[in-house]
N, CA, C and O of each residue as an XYZ file, in Angstrom:
936
protein
N     -43.965     58.877     21.960
C     -43.026     59.262     23.016
C     -43.788     59.790     24.225
O     -44.595     60.710     24.089
N     -43.549     59.232     25.386
C     -44.240     59.648     26.586
C     -43.462     60.761     27.280
O     -42.231     60.749     27.274
N     -44.175     61.734     27.887
C     -43.472     62.793     28.620
C     -42.748     62.227     29.823
O     -43.175     61.227     30.401
N     -41.644     62.873     30.204
C     -40.842     62.401     31.327
C     -41.477     62.863     32.638
O     -40.991     63.789     33.286
N     -42.568     62.200     33.012
C     -43.282     62.542     34.235
C     -43.200     61.363     35.190
O     -42.893     60.238     34.797
N     -43.476     61.644     36.426
C     -43.377     60.613     37.460
C     -44.397     59.509     37.213
O     -45.593     59.775     37.088
N     -43.919     58.271     37.143
C     -44.802     57.110     37.046
C     -44.396     56.154     38.147
O     -43.278     55.637     38.153
N     -45.302     55.920     39.073
C     -44.996     55.076     40.221
C     -45.793     53.788     40.164
O     -46.944     53.769     39.729
N     -45.159     52.711     40.610
C     -45.849     51.431     40.710
C     -46.941     51.546     41.763
O     -46.695     52.038     42.864
N     -48.147     51.094     41.428
C     -49.274     51.181     42.358
C     -49.123     50.227     43.533
O     -49.839     50.358     44.525
N     -48.203     49.266     43.441
C     -48.061     48.260     44.496
C     -46.937     48.582     45.475
O     -47.084     48.372     46.679
N     -45.809     49.094     44.962
C     -44.671     49.334     45.859
C     -44.132     50.759     45.798
O     -43.295     51.135     46.619
N     -44.600     51.562     44.833
C     -44.150     52.943     44.733
C     -42.857     53.137     43.962
O     -42.325     54.247     43.944
N     -42.331     52.095     43.322
C     -41.080     52.200     42.566
C     -41.259     53.145     41.361
O     -42.298     53.134     40.701
N     -40.238     53.950     41.091
C     -40.286     54.888     39.972
C     -40.153     54.114     38.662
O     -39.149     53.437     38.438
N     -41.166     54.213     37.793
C     -41.215     53.417     36.568
C     -40.873     54.222     35.314
O     -41.135     53.764     34.203
N     -40.294     55.409     35.474
C     -40.001     56.222     34.292
C     -39.011     55.537     33.346
O     -39.088     55.723     32.132
N     -38.090     54.754     33.892
C     -37.108     54.069     33.047
C     -37.600     52.704     32.585
O     -36.903     52.015     31.840
N     -38.789     52.309     33.018
C     -39.345     51.000     32.660
C     -40.221     51.140     31.423
O     -41.119     51.982     31.417
N     -39.998     50.347     30.371
C     -40.832     50.431     29.170
C     -42.303     50.211     29.499
O     -42.641     49.450     30.405
N     -43.170     50.886     28.752
C     -44.607     50.771     28.977
C     -45.058     49.325     28.817
O     -44.650     48.640     27.880
N     -45.892     48.870     29.725
C     -46.426     47.518     29.678
C     -45.607     46.494     30.416
O     -46.092     45.389     30.657
N     -44.365     46.819     30.791
C     -43.509     45.886     31.523
C     -43.903     45.844     33.000
O     -44.444     46.810     33.538
N     -43.623     44.709     33.645
C     -43.871     44.583     35.074
C     -42.867     45.409     35.857
O     -41.794     45.744     35.355
N     -43.221     45.730     37.071
C     -42.344     46.520     37.931
C     -41.084     45.721     38.251
O     -41.200     44.591     38.726
N     -39.879     46.258     38.011
C     -38.643     45.518     38.303
C     -38.384     45.349     39.794
O     -37.548     44.531     40.177
N     -39.071     46.094     40.637
C     -38.857     46.013     42.075
C     -39.688     44.901     42.710
O     -39.163     44.071     43.451
N     -41.005     44.889     42.410
C     -41.883     43.898     43.047
C     -42.332     42.809     42.087
O     -42.883     41.796     42.520
N     -42.107     42.998     40.776
C     -42.448     41.975     39.803
C     -43.904     41.930     39.412
O     -44.298     41.070     38.624
N     -44.719     42.825     39.936
C     -46.144     42.831     39.624
C     -46.422     43.777     38.467
O     -45.660     44.710     38.210
N     -47.525     43.521     37.776
C     -47.940     44.421     36.712
C     -48.292     45.771     37.302
O     -49.044     45.851     38.273
N     -47.751     46.835     36.719
C     -47.956     48.132     37.347
C     -49.241     48.785     36.872
O     -49.706     48.562     35.755
N     -49.795     49.594     37.754
C     -51.016     50.338     37.483
C     -50.622     51.736     37.028
O     -50.329     52.604     37.850
N     -50.617     51.950     35.726
C     -50.114     53.210     35.175
C     -51.193     54.290     35.205
O     -51.605     54.811     34.168
N     -51.642     54.615     36.427
C     -52.670     55.636     36.577
C     -52.134     56.883     37.258
O     -52.910     57.744     37.674
N     -50.827     56.991     37.374
C     -50.281     58.163     38.056
C     -50.494     59.429     37.238
O     -50.709     60.501     37.805
N     -50.437     59.322     35.920
C     -50.659     60.477     35.054
C     -51.446     60.007     33.834
O     -50.859     59.689     32.800
N     -52.739     59.964     33.947
C     -53.593     59.563     32.846
C     -54.759     60.538     32.743
O     -55.203     61.067     33.762
N     -55.268     60.790     31.533
C     -56.459     61.615     31.411
C     -57.616     61.025     32.209
O     -57.665     59.819     32.448
N     -58.546     61.888     32.618
C     -59.660     61.431     33.445
C     -60.469     60.344     32.751
O     -60.986     59.441     33.408
N     -60.584     60.426     31.423
C     -61.363     59.434     30.694
C     -60.765     58.039     30.787
O     -61.467     57.057     30.547
N     -59.467     57.925     31.136
C     -58.818     56.623     31.249
C     -58.886     56.056     32.662
O     -58.430     54.938     32.905
N     -59.450     56.818     33.591
C     -59.583     56.352     34.955
C     -60.726     55.342     35.054
O     -61.543     55.251     34.138
N     -60.798     54.577     36.157
C     -61.927     53.669     36.348
C     -63.254     54.413     36.252
O     -63.349     55.576     36.643
N     -64.282     53.736     35.730
C     -65.553     54.390     35.433
C     -66.198     55.001     36.674
O     -66.802     56.070     36.590
N     -66.079     54.336     37.826
C     -66.716     54.874     39.027
C     -66.089     56.204     39.427
O     -66.774     57.074     39.965
N     -64.791     56.371     39.167
C     -64.117     57.625     39.482
C     -64.573     58.727     38.540
O     -64.789     59.863     38.963
N     -64.721     58.393     37.262
C     -65.156     59.377     36.272
C     -66.556     59.878     36.598
O     -66.807     61.083     36.585
N     -67.469     58.952     36.891
C     -68.849     59.343     37.179
C     -68.940     60.168     38.453
O     -69.656     61.168     38.508
N     -68.215     59.745     39.468
C     -68.287     60.450     40.749
C     -67.740     61.866     40.616
O     -68.356     62.813     41.104
N     -66.611     62.019     39.973
C     -66.036     63.348     39.815
C     -66.888     64.211     38.895
O     -67.039     65.407     39.144
N     -67.445     63.633     37.840
C     -68.301     64.409     36.931
C     -69.525     64.947     37.667
O     -69.854     66.128     37.555
N     -70.198     64.076     38.423
C     -71.388     64.510     39.158
C     -71.041     65.568     40.206
O     -71.760     66.555     40.366
N     -69.930     65.351     40.918
C     -69.528     66.310     41.933
C     -69.146     67.655     41.354
O     -69.475     68.693     41.928
N     -68.448     67.653     40.211
C     -68.001     68.917     39.619
C     -69.175     69.726     39.087
O     -69.209     70.946     39.250
N     -70.139     69.062     38.453
C     -71.323     69.781     37.979
C     -72.122     70.347     39.144
O     -72.622     71.470     39.078
N     -72.236     69.568     40.205
C     -72.958     70.037     41.388
C     -72.244     71.227     42.025
O     -72.890     72.164     42.494
N     -70.912     71.189     42.039
C     -70.138     72.294     42.611
C     -70.308     73.569     41.791
O     -70.513     74.645     42.354
N     -70.225     73.458     40.471
C     -70.396     74.631     39.608
C     -71.781     75.234     39.797
O     -71.921     76.445     39.965
N     -72.805     74.385     39.768
C     -74.189     74.848     39.916
C     -74.394     75.534     41.260
O     -75.030     76.585     41.335
N     -73.856     74.940     42.318
C     -74.026     75.498     43.664
C     -73.303     76.830     43.812
O     -73.876     77.795     44.320
N     -72.034     76.891     43.369
C     -71.253     78.119     43.525
C     -71.857     79.283     42.750
O     -71.983     80.386     43.281
N     -72.229     79.043     41.499
C     -72.794     80.121     40.694
C     -74.140     80.574     41.244
O     -74.448     81.766     41.222
N     -74.942     79.640     41.737
C     -76.246     79.995     42.302
C     -76.087     80.798     43.587
O     -76.778     81.796     43.792
N     -75.172     80.358     44.454
C     -74.923     81.094     45.699
C     -74.392     82.491     45.390
O     -74.788     83.464     46.032
N     -73.494     82.591     44.406
C     -72.971     83.900     44.025
C     -74.056     84.823     43.503
O     -74.081     86.007     43.840
N     -74.963     84.285     42.672
C     -76.058     85.099     42.137
C     -77.008     85.553     43.244
O     -77.469     86.695     43.238
N     -77.299     84.669     44.185
C     -78.182     85.027     45.300
C     -77.529     86.063     46.210
O     -78.197     86.977     46.693
N     -76.218     85.922     46.445
C     -75.508     86.906     47.267
C     -75.497     88.273     46.592
O     -75.675     89.296     47.254
N     -75.287     88.295     45.272
C     -75.307     89.563     44.542
C     -76.692     90.198     44.592
O     -76.817     91.418     44.700
N     -77.728     89.372     44.513
C     -79.098     89.887     44.609
C     -79.364     90.496     45.976
O     -79.956     91.571     46.080
N     -78.923     89.803     47.028
C     -79.116     90.319     48.386
C     -78.389     91.646     48.586
O     -78.920     92.557     49.221
N     -77.173     91.756     48.044
C     -76.431     93.015     48.151
C     -77.099     94.116     47.347
O     -77.095     95.281     47.744
N     -77.678     93.732     46.199
C     -78.320     94.730     45.351
C     -79.571     95.330     45.972
O     -79.802     96.534     45.867
N     -80.378     94.498     46.619
C     -81.618     95.000     47.224
C     -81.410     95.452     48.667
O     -82.288     96.077     49.262
N     -80.238     95.130     49.224
C     -79.911     95.598     50.564
C     -80.531     94.819     51.703
O     -80.516     95.282     52.843
N     -81.072     93.652     51.423
C     -81.659     92.841     52.496
C     -81.767     91.393     52.032
O     -81.619     91.089     50.848
N     -82.028     90.511     52.986
C     -82.221     89.090     52.695
C     -83.684     88.758     52.938
O     -84.126     88.710     54.086
N     -84.430     88.529     51.882
C     -85.852     88.217     52.039
C     -86.087     86.714     52.058
O     -85.154     85.920     51.939
N     -87.341     86.343     52.208
C     -87.684     84.926     52.316
C     -87.351     84.121     51.080
O     -86.980     82.951     51.178
N     -87.480     84.743     49.908
C     -87.172     84.032     48.658
C     -85.687     83.691     48.589
O     -85.319     82.575     48.222
N     -84.837     84.652     48.940
C     -83.390     84.412     48.923
C     -83.011     83.334     49.927
O     -82.183     82.470     49.638
N     -83.621     83.386     51.108
C     -83.344     82.358     52.121
C     -83.744     80.982     51.611
O     -82.995     80.015     51.752
N     -84.931     80.902     51.017
C     -85.436     79.615     50.542
C     -84.586     78.993     49.461
O     -84.453     77.771     49.399
N     -83.999     79.833     48.591
C     -83.151     79.307     47.522
C     -81.718     79.054     47.987
O     -81.055     78.145     47.488
N     -81.242     79.848     48.934
C     -79.846     79.736     49.358
C     -79.589     78.493     50.192
O     -78.569     77.828     50.010
N     -80.496     78.170     51.103
C     -80.284     77.032     52.007
C     -80.014     75.722     51.266
O     -79.072     75.017     51.628
N     -80.806     75.360     50.233
C     -80.495     74.101     49.529
C     -79.113     74.096     48.881
O     -78.424     73.076     48.891
N     -78.708     75.235     48.318
C     -77.396     75.286     47.670
C     -76.263     75.203     48.687
O     -75.198     74.663     48.387
N     -76.486     75.736     49.889
C     -75.475     75.627     50.940
C     -75.354     74.200     51.463
O     -74.355     73.848     52.090
N     -76.367     73.384     51.204
C     -76.294     71.953     51.529
C     -75.647     71.185     50.376
O     -74.868     70.258     50.597
N     -75.979     71.581     49.142
C     -75.431     70.890     47.970
C     -73.934     71.136     47.805
O     -73.217     70.256     47.329
N     -73.452     72.312     48.189
C     -72.029     72.625     48.025
C     -71.136     71.657     48.796
O     -70.253     71.058     48.181
N     -71.313     71.467     50.122
C     -70.456     70.480     50.804
C     -70.679     69.060     50.293
O     -69.764     68.237     50.325
N     -71.901     68.768     49.820
C     -72.145     67.441     49.246
C     -71.302     67.235     47.993
O     -70.784     66.141     47.767
N     -71.163     68.274     47.181
C     -70.333     68.155     45.976
C     -68.870     67.921     46.335
O     -68.173     67.174     45.649
N     -68.402     68.557     47.412
C     -67.021     68.338     47.853
C     -66.847     66.905     48.346
O     -65.809     66.287     48.106
N     -67.854     66.377     49.030
C     -67.800     64.979     49.476
C     -67.666     64.038     48.278
O     -66.911     63.066     48.322
N     -68.409     64.337     47.209
C     -68.371     63.475     46.028
C     -67.003     63.500     45.352
O     -66.552     62.486     44.818
N     -66.348     64.649     45.374
C     -65.087     64.792     44.640
C     -63.854     64.464     45.459
O     -62.747     64.436     44.922
N     -64.024     64.215     46.751
C     -62.848     63.934     47.591
C     -62.987     62.623     48.352
O     -62.797     62.601     49.568
N     -63.316     61.527     47.665
C     -63.356     60.245     48.372
C     -61.948     59.704     48.579
O     -60.980     60.255     48.055
N     -61.840     58.642     49.331
C     -60.553     57.963     49.512
C     -60.396     56.962     48.368
O     -60.841     55.819     48.474
N     -59.764     57.391     47.281
C     -59.587     56.517     46.123
C     -58.656     55.357     46.472
O     -57.626     55.570     47.111
N     -58.999     54.138     46.065
C     -58.170     52.969     46.389
C     -56.985     52.812     45.450
O     -56.765     51.731     44.903
N     -56.223     53.879     45.259
C     -55.061     53.856     44.381
C     -53.911     54.582     45.062
O     -54.115     55.594     45.733
N     -52.705     54.062     44.887
C     -51.546     54.690     45.513
C     -51.317     56.103     44.975
O     -50.955     57.012     45.722
N     -51.534     56.274     43.669
C     -51.344     57.594     43.075
C     -52.275     58.619     43.700
O     -51.914     59.788     43.833
N     -53.479     58.185     44.086
C     -54.432     59.090     44.735
C     -54.018     59.374     46.169
O     -54.102     60.512     46.630
N     -53.572     58.346     46.873
C     -53.162     58.520     48.272
C     -51.998     59.492     48.388
O     -51.924     60.259     49.348
N     -51.089     59.467     47.419
C     -49.940     60.372     47.438
C     -50.360     61.828     47.303
O     -49.608     62.727     47.680
N     -51.552     62.068     46.771
C     -52.031     63.434     46.556
C     -53.066     63.861     47.592
O     -53.729     64.885     47.426
N     -53.204     63.090     48.646
C     -54.100     63.475     49.730
C     -55.469     62.846     49.683
O     -56.301     63.144     50.539
N     -55.737     61.989     48.718
C     -57.048     61.358     48.601
C     -57.033     59.988     49.277
O     -57.252     58.962     48.633
N     -56.774     59.988     50.577
C     -56.816     58.748     51.347
C     -57.535     59.008     52.661
O     -57.725     60.157     53.060
N     -57.929     57.943     53.324
C     -58.745     58.062     54.519
C     -58.073     58.776     55.673
O     -58.765     59.292     56.551
N     -56.742     58.826     55.707
C     -56.025     59.444     56.820
C     -55.546     60.864     56.513
O     -54.862     61.474     57.335
N     -55.887     61.380     55.369
C     -55.416     62.707     54.970
C     -56.131     63.799     55.769
O     -57.356     63.906     55.726
N     -55.361     64.602     56.491
C     -55.949     65.725     57.239
C     -56.441     66.813     56.295
O     -57.454     67.461     56.559
N     -55.724     67.008     55.198
C     -56.140     68.003     54.214
C     -57.520     67.664     53.665
O     -58.384     68.534     53.553
N     -57.718     66.408     53.327
C     -59.010     65.958     52.816
C     -60.098     66.100     53.870
O     -61.213     66.517     53.554
N     -59.792     65.758     55.123
C     -60.782     65.854     56.200
C     -61.212     67.300     56.423
O     -62.400     67.579     56.584
N     -60.246     68.223     56.433
C     -60.575     69.639     56.622
C     -61.413     70.155     55.456
O     -62.383     70.883     55.662
N     -61.041     69.780     54.234
C     -61.776     70.236     53.057
C     -63.226     69.766     53.089
O     -64.125     70.518     52.715
N     -63.462     68.543     53.527
C     -64.809     67.985     53.534
C     -65.672     68.569     54.646
O     -66.819     68.949     54.411
N     -65.124     68.642     55.853
C     -65.925     69.059     57.012
C     -66.138     70.568     57.038
O     -67.222     71.035     57.387
N     -65.118     71.327     56.675
C     -65.167     72.782     56.851
C     -66.202     73.466     55.974
O     -66.667     74.553     56.317
N     -66.576     72.862     54.852
C     -67.520     73.539     53.973
C     -68.943     73.562     54.528
O     -69.794     74.299     54.030
N     -69.198     72.763     55.550
C     -70.488     72.859     56.250
C     -70.569     74.145     57.070
O     -71.654     74.542     57.497
N     -69.421     74.801     57.294
C     -69.403     76.036     58.084
C     -70.144     77.168     57.390
O     -70.633     78.082     58.053
N     -70.236     77.121     56.051
C     -70.960     78.187     55.349
C     -72.439     78.167     55.697
O     -73.070     79.222     55.777
N     -72.995     76.995     55.903
C     -74.397     76.898     56.322
C     -74.577     77.490     57.718
O     -75.556     78.189     57.981
N     -73.629     77.206     58.609
C     -73.678     77.775     59.963
C     -73.565     79.298     59.900
O     -74.283     80.005     60.606
N     -72.667     79.799     59.057
C     -72.497     81.248     58.925
C     -73.767     81.911     58.409
O     -74.136     82.993     58.866
N     -74.432     81.269     57.466
C     -75.663     81.842     56.911
C     -76.759     81.904     57.972
O     -77.483     82.896     58.055
N     -76.884     80.867     58.772
C     -77.872     80.868     59.854
C     -77.551     81.974     60.861
O     -78.458     82.639     61.363
N     -76.276     82.169     61.154
C     -75.876     83.249     62.074
C     -76.259     84.615     61.519
O     -76.705     85.489     62.262
N     -76.082     84.800     60.202
C     -76.440     86.074     59.578
C     -77.933     86.346     59.714
O     -78.342     87.488     59.924
N     -78.743     85.306     59.597
C     -80.196     85.475     59.673
C     -80.656     85.944     61.049
O     -81.625     86.695     61.160
N     -79.962     85.502     62.097
C     -80.423     85.781     63.461
C     -79.526     86.750     64.229
O     -79.744     86.978     65.419
N     -78.518     87.322     63.562
C     -77.546     88.125     64.306
C     -78.140     89.425     64.840
O     -77.678     89.935     65.861
N     -79.161     89.973     64.165
C     -79.767     91.212     64.667
C     -80.520     90.982     65.968
O     -80.567     91.866     66.824
N     -81.104     89.810     66.122
C     -81.827     89.486     67.359
C     -80.902     88.908     68.422
O     -81.171     89.025     69.618
N     -79.818     88.288     67.986
C     -78.882     87.652     68.918
C     -77.459     88.115     68.591
O     -76.737     87.416     67.880
N     -77.047     89.275     69.096
C     -75.701     89.795     68.797
C     -74.572     88.859     69.214
O     -73.460     88.965     68.697
N     -74.846     87.949     70.138
C     -73.805     87.017     70.578
C     -73.363     86.074     69.462
O     -72.342     85.399     69.590
N     -74.125     86.024     68.366
C     -73.777     85.147     67.247
C     -72.630     85.699     66.403
O     -72.199     85.047     65.451
N     -72.132     86.884     66.734
C     -71.040     87.454     65.942
C     -69.777     86.600     66.016
O     -69.090     86.409     65.012
N     -69.481     86.096     67.191
C     -68.282     85.254     67.334
C     -68.419     83.959     66.536
O     -67.509     83.631     65.774
N     -69.536     83.195     66.678
C     -69.689     82.004     65.827
C     -69.681     82.331     64.339
O     -69.201     81.536     63.530
N     -70.213     83.504     63.973
C     -70.219     83.901     62.563
C     -68.799     84.068     62.037
O     -68.462     83.549     60.972
N     -67.970     84.787     62.779
C     -66.580     85.001     62.359
C     -65.828     83.676     62.289
O     -65.082     83.431     61.341
N     -66.023     82.823     63.290
C     -65.339     81.527     63.303
C     -65.788     80.651     62.138
O     -64.974     79.960     61.525
N     -67.087     80.681     61.832
C     -67.605     79.878     60.721
C     -67.041     80.366     59.391
O     -66.685     79.559     58.532
N     -66.959     81.689     59.219
C     -66.406     82.235     57.976
C     -64.931     81.870     57.837
O     -64.486     81.492     56.753
N     -64.174     81.980     58.920
C     -62.756     81.609     58.878
C     -62.582     80.130     58.542
O     -61.729     79.765     57.733
N     -63.399     79.281     59.173
C     -63.324     77.843     58.888
C     -63.662     77.562     57.432
O     -63.006     76.745     56.787
N     -64.689     78.239     56.910
C     -65.063     78.041     55.516
C     -63.982     78.484     54.555
O     -63.733     77.817     53.551
N     -63.324     79.620     54.854
C     -62.264     80.120     53.980
C     -61.039     79.212     54.008
O     -60.435     78.940     52.970
N     -60.677     78.748     55.201
C     -59.554     77.803     55.298
C     -59.874     76.532     54.521
O     -59.023     75.986     53.819
N     -61.108     76.073     54.657
C     -61.528     74.884     53.925
C     -61.509     75.084     52.426
O     -61.160     74.169     51.681
N     -61.886     76.294     51.968
C     -61.831     76.575     50.531
C     -60.407     76.461     50.006
O     -60.180     75.957     48.905
N     -59.454     76.930     50.798
C     -58.057     76.775     50.408
C     -57.665     75.313     50.290
O     -56.965     74.924     49.354
N     -58.119     74.499     51.245
C     -57.832     73.055     51.196
C     -58.487     72.406     49.986
O     -57.890     71.547     49.337
N     -59.720     72.817     49.680
C     -60.407     72.297     48.498
C     -59.620     72.639     47.238
O     -59.432     71.786     46.371
N     -59.159     73.885     47.134
C     -58.403     74.305     45.955
C     -57.110     73.508     45.810
O     -56.733     73.137     44.698
N     -56.427     73.242     46.925
C     -55.188     72.458     46.877
C     -55.474     71.038     46.399
O     -54.767     70.518     45.535
N     -56.503     70.413     46.955
C     -56.854     69.049     46.548
C     -57.243     68.991     45.077
O     -56.826     68.083     44.357
N     -58.043     69.957     44.627
C     -58.476     69.959     43.234
C     -57.307     70.235     42.287
O     -57.267     69.709     41.175
N     -56.350     71.068     42.733
C     -55.153     71.305     41.923
C     -54.352     70.023     41.772
O     -53.844     69.729     40.690
N     -54.238     69.257     42.854
C     -53.516     67.981     42.790
C     -54.253     66.978     41.917
O     -53.631     66.226     41.166
N     -55.585     66.968     42.015
C     -56.368     66.060     41.185
C     -56.237     66.434     39.713
O     -56.128     65.557     38.856
N     -56.245     67.730     39.416
C     -56.090     68.183     38.032
C     -54.735     67.782     37.472
O     -54.630     67.364     36.319
N     -53.690     67.912     38.299
C     -52.353     67.483     37.878
C     -52.322     65.984     37.637
O     -51.656     65.514     36.714
N     -53.042     65.228     38.468
C     -53.076     63.769     38.346
C     -53.702     63.346     37.024
O     -53.199     62.439     36.361
N     -54.804     64.003     36.634
C     -55.521     63.585     35.435
C     -55.115     64.401     34.210
O     -55.772     64.337     33.170
N     -54.010     65.183     34.338
C     -53.449     65.918     33.203
C     -54.392     66.980     32.641
O     -54.395     67.225     31.435
N     -55.187     67.609     33.494
C     -56.061     68.704     33.068
C     -55.356     70.018     33.405
O     -55.529     70.564     34.495
N     -54.566     70.515     32.464
C     -53.749     71.697     32.745
C     -54.592     72.957     32.923
O     -54.215     73.848     33.684
N     -55.733     73.042     32.226
C     -56.591     74.222     32.369
C     -57.145     74.324     33.780
O     -57.090     75.385     34.401
N     -57.681     73.215     34.287
C     -58.206     73.210     35.652
C     -57.093     73.426     36.666
O     -57.294     74.095     37.679
N     -55.920     72.861     36.396
C     -54.794     73.032     37.315
C     -54.416     74.504     37.446
O     -54.145     74.980     38.548
N     -54.397     75.225     36.326
C     -54.080     76.654     36.375
C     -55.155     77.430     37.131
O     -54.847     78.353     37.885
N     -56.426     77.050     36.925
C     -57.522     77.748     37.607
C     -57.432     77.568     39.116
O     -57.586     78.531     39.868
N     -57.184     76.345     39.562
C     -57.092     76.099     41.000
C     -55.827     76.717     41.592
O     -55.834     77.161     42.740
N     -54.746     76.748     40.817
C     -53.534     77.436     41.275
C     -53.805     78.922     41.493
O     -53.356     79.507     42.478
N     -54.544     79.523     40.563
C     -54.912     80.934     40.706
C     -55.742     81.139     41.973
O     -55.529     82.099     42.713
N     -56.690     80.230     42.217
C     -57.525     80.350     43.416
C     -56.696     80.216     44.689
O     -56.915     80.950     45.652
N     -55.751     79.289     44.700
C     -54.929     79.061     45.898
C     -54.168     80.325     46.282
O     -54.122     80.696     47.455
N     -53.571     80.985     45.292
C     -52.703     82.129     45.589
C     -53.463     83.442     45.738
O     -52.987     84.353     46.415
N     -54.629     83.554     45.121
C     -55.321     84.850     45.132
C     -56.433     84.957     46.165
O     -56.795     86.072     46.543
N     -56.988     83.849     46.635
C     -58.081     83.954     47.609
C     -57.656     84.641     48.903
O     -58.408     85.478     49.402
N     -56.478     84.328     49.481
C     -56.076     85.078     50.686
C     -55.914     86.575     50.422
O     -56.292     87.400     51.255
N     -55.349     86.927     49.256
C     -55.191     88.342     48.913
C     -56.557     88.997     48.748
O     -56.765     90.129     49.186
N     -57.485     88.287     48.118
C     -58.830     88.825     47.919
C     -59.530     89.071     49.244
O     -60.242     90.062     49.402
N     -59.329     88.173     50.192
C     -59.941     88.352     51.511
C     -59.407     89.611     52.187
O     -60.176     90.391     52.749
N     -58.087     89.810     52.134
C     -57.485     91.004     52.744
C     -57.995     92.269     52.058
O     -58.319     93.251     52.725
N     -58.067     92.248     50.726
C     -58.556     93.415     49.993
C     -60.015     93.705     50.308
O     -60.414     94.865     50.411
N     -60.815     92.646     50.463
C     -62.230     92.835     50.799
C     -62.379     93.503     52.158
O     -63.146     94.453     52.307
N     -61.648     93.008     53.145
C     -61.713     93.598     54.487
C     -61.189     95.033     54.475
O     -61.726     95.900     55.166
N     -60.145     95.280     53.692
C     -59.573     96.624     53.604
C     -60.563     97.603     52.978
O     -60.703     98.736     53.438
N     -61.249     97.157     51.923
C     -62.209     98.034     51.249
C     -63.385     98.363     52.152
O     -63.920     99.471     52.101
N     -63.791     97.404     52.983
C     -64.889     97.653     53.917
C     -64.466     98.650     54.988
O     -65.254     99.501     55.398
N     -63.222     98.541     55.437
C     -62.767     99.377     56.552
C     -62.552    100.831     56.158
O     -62.825    101.727     56.957
N     -62.058    101.093     54.918
C     -61.763    102.482     54.547
C     -62.847    103.114     53.697
O     -62.838    104.326     53.481
N     -63.791    102.300     53.204
C     -64.907    102.853     52.446
C     -64.468    103.531     51.165
O     -63.841    102.903     50.312
N     -64.793    104.825     51.019
C     -64.523    105.574     49.789
C     -63.403    106.587     49.982
O     -63.436    107.670     49.397
N     -62.430    106.248     50.782
C     -61.370    107.202     51.115
C     -60.369    107.348     49.977
O     -59.900    106.359     49.412
N     -60.048    108.598     49.650
C     -58.943    108.949     48.771
C     -58.894    108.217     47.446
O     -59.902    108.059     46.757
N     -57.680    107.771     47.107
C     -57.417    107.145     45.818
C     -58.103    105.792     45.676
O     -58.167    105.244     44.576
N     -58.615    105.248     46.777
C     -59.275    103.941     46.738
C     -60.460    103.931     45.780
O     -60.799    102.888     45.221
N     -61.101    105.105     45.585
C     -62.251    105.173     44.685
C     -61.830    104.772     43.271
O     -62.552    104.040     42.595
N     -60.669    105.243     42.824
C     -60.193    104.926     41.480
C     -59.740    103.481     41.363
O     -59.868    102.875     40.299
N     -59.213    102.923     42.445
C     -58.696    101.553     42.403
C     -59.782    100.510     42.608
O     -59.573     99.332     42.318
N     -60.934    100.927     43.103
C     -61.963     99.961     43.467
C     -62.384     99.047     42.316
O     -62.519     97.845     42.542
N     -62.602     99.553     41.071
C     -62.992     98.635     39.985
C     -61.946     97.559     39.705
O     -62.288     96.400     39.470
N     -60.670     97.947     39.730
C     -59.600     96.975     39.461
C     -59.544     95.928     40.565
O     -59.434     94.733     40.295
N     -59.622     96.388     41.809
C     -59.598     95.463     42.944
C     -60.816     94.550     42.915
O     -60.712     93.353     43.186
N     -61.969     95.120     42.586
C     -63.184     94.311     42.502
C     -63.076     93.226     41.447
O     -63.511     92.096     41.666
N     -62.491     93.568     40.290
C     -62.300     92.578     39.228
C     -61.357     91.473     39.672
O     -61.576     90.303     39.356
N     -60.310     91.835     40.403
C     -59.365     90.838     40.913
C     -60.054     89.884     41.886
O     -59.846     88.672     41.825
N     -60.874     90.432     42.783
C     -61.573     89.603     43.770
C     -62.549     88.656     43.087
O     -62.627     87.478     43.435
N     -63.298     89.175     42.110
C     -64.261     88.336     41.389
C     -63.543     87.224     40.636
O     -63.986     86.075     40.661
N     -62.430     87.553     39.961
C     -61.687     86.529     39.217
C     -61.122     85.464     40.144
O     -61.009     84.298     39.765
N     -60.767     85.870     41.365
C     -60.221     84.914     42.330
C     -61.250     83.860     42.703
O     -60.953     82.665     42.700
N     -62.446     84.297     43.021
C     -63.454     83.346     43.478
C     -64.160     82.629     42.323
O     -64.730     81.555     42.514
N     -64.122     83.229     41.118
C     -64.661     82.525     39.956
C     -63.717     81.439     39.463
O     -64.107     80.594     38.657
N     -62.473     81.456     39.944
C     -61.517     80.425     39.533
C     -61.985     79.038     39.958
O     -61.735     78.059     39.254
N     -62.662     78.943     41.105
C     -63.136     77.634     41.566
C     -64.164     77.027     40.617
O     -63.956     75.904     40.156
N     -65.280     77.725     40.297
C     -66.212     77.110     39.339
C     -65.601     76.880     37.967
O     -65.955     75.916     37.287
N     -64.675     77.763     37.543
C     -64.008     77.542     36.252
C     -63.184     76.257     36.285
O     -63.178     75.492     35.320
N     -62.495     76.025     37.392
C     -61.719     74.795     37.524
C     -62.594     73.560     37.559
O     -62.272     72.550     36.933
N     -63.703     73.631     38.289
C     -64.622     72.496     38.349
C     -65.237     72.216     36.987
O     -65.442     71.060     36.617
N     -65.531     73.282     36.239
C     -66.178     73.127     34.943
C     -65.234     72.477     33.935
O     -65.612     72.267     32.782
């Protein structure tokens, strides 16, 4: 028994839920491409390989960047070793997004934003290069204070792009029936904006009043929000 989920003809978009499996589309008469809701292993091999490589690259890049950022915060400065390791990962991260967000030649993919004309896909792909720009601004901001404006704009662009990435990955997870990844990306979509506000709030008030007691809980929430992305990719 198949679940009552949306099944669309890959040729004309006709709803095939009432059509027995294996039958041709009653609207256009062509054999239907039942890839609207299939496990990733049942997708074409090129899609499986591309998404697998991109997801591993994304997990590796995100965890490495997070570890390097934690190290920089721990020692209170950015030294040459941290710079040397961070730059390659800031290049690999947008590359991983490029690998996972191609324009798939399937109607089911186009309906979820994976087509050449999708603005969501374009923003997700281009905006992640902003993190590299932001990092370069951080390196030179003490000598060039005018870089503060480009730094803020780059961070905003990167955060907006992260939201777009999470939305696309949530749709892809729903497409390939990966409920665990879908929940992880859903968590990231709804909690990343809240985490950003909490981060800015904690910086602005420092150690004032009751915030000292709430800081561990808020910190755990922020960490879980941003760890949702590598968990979803994994």
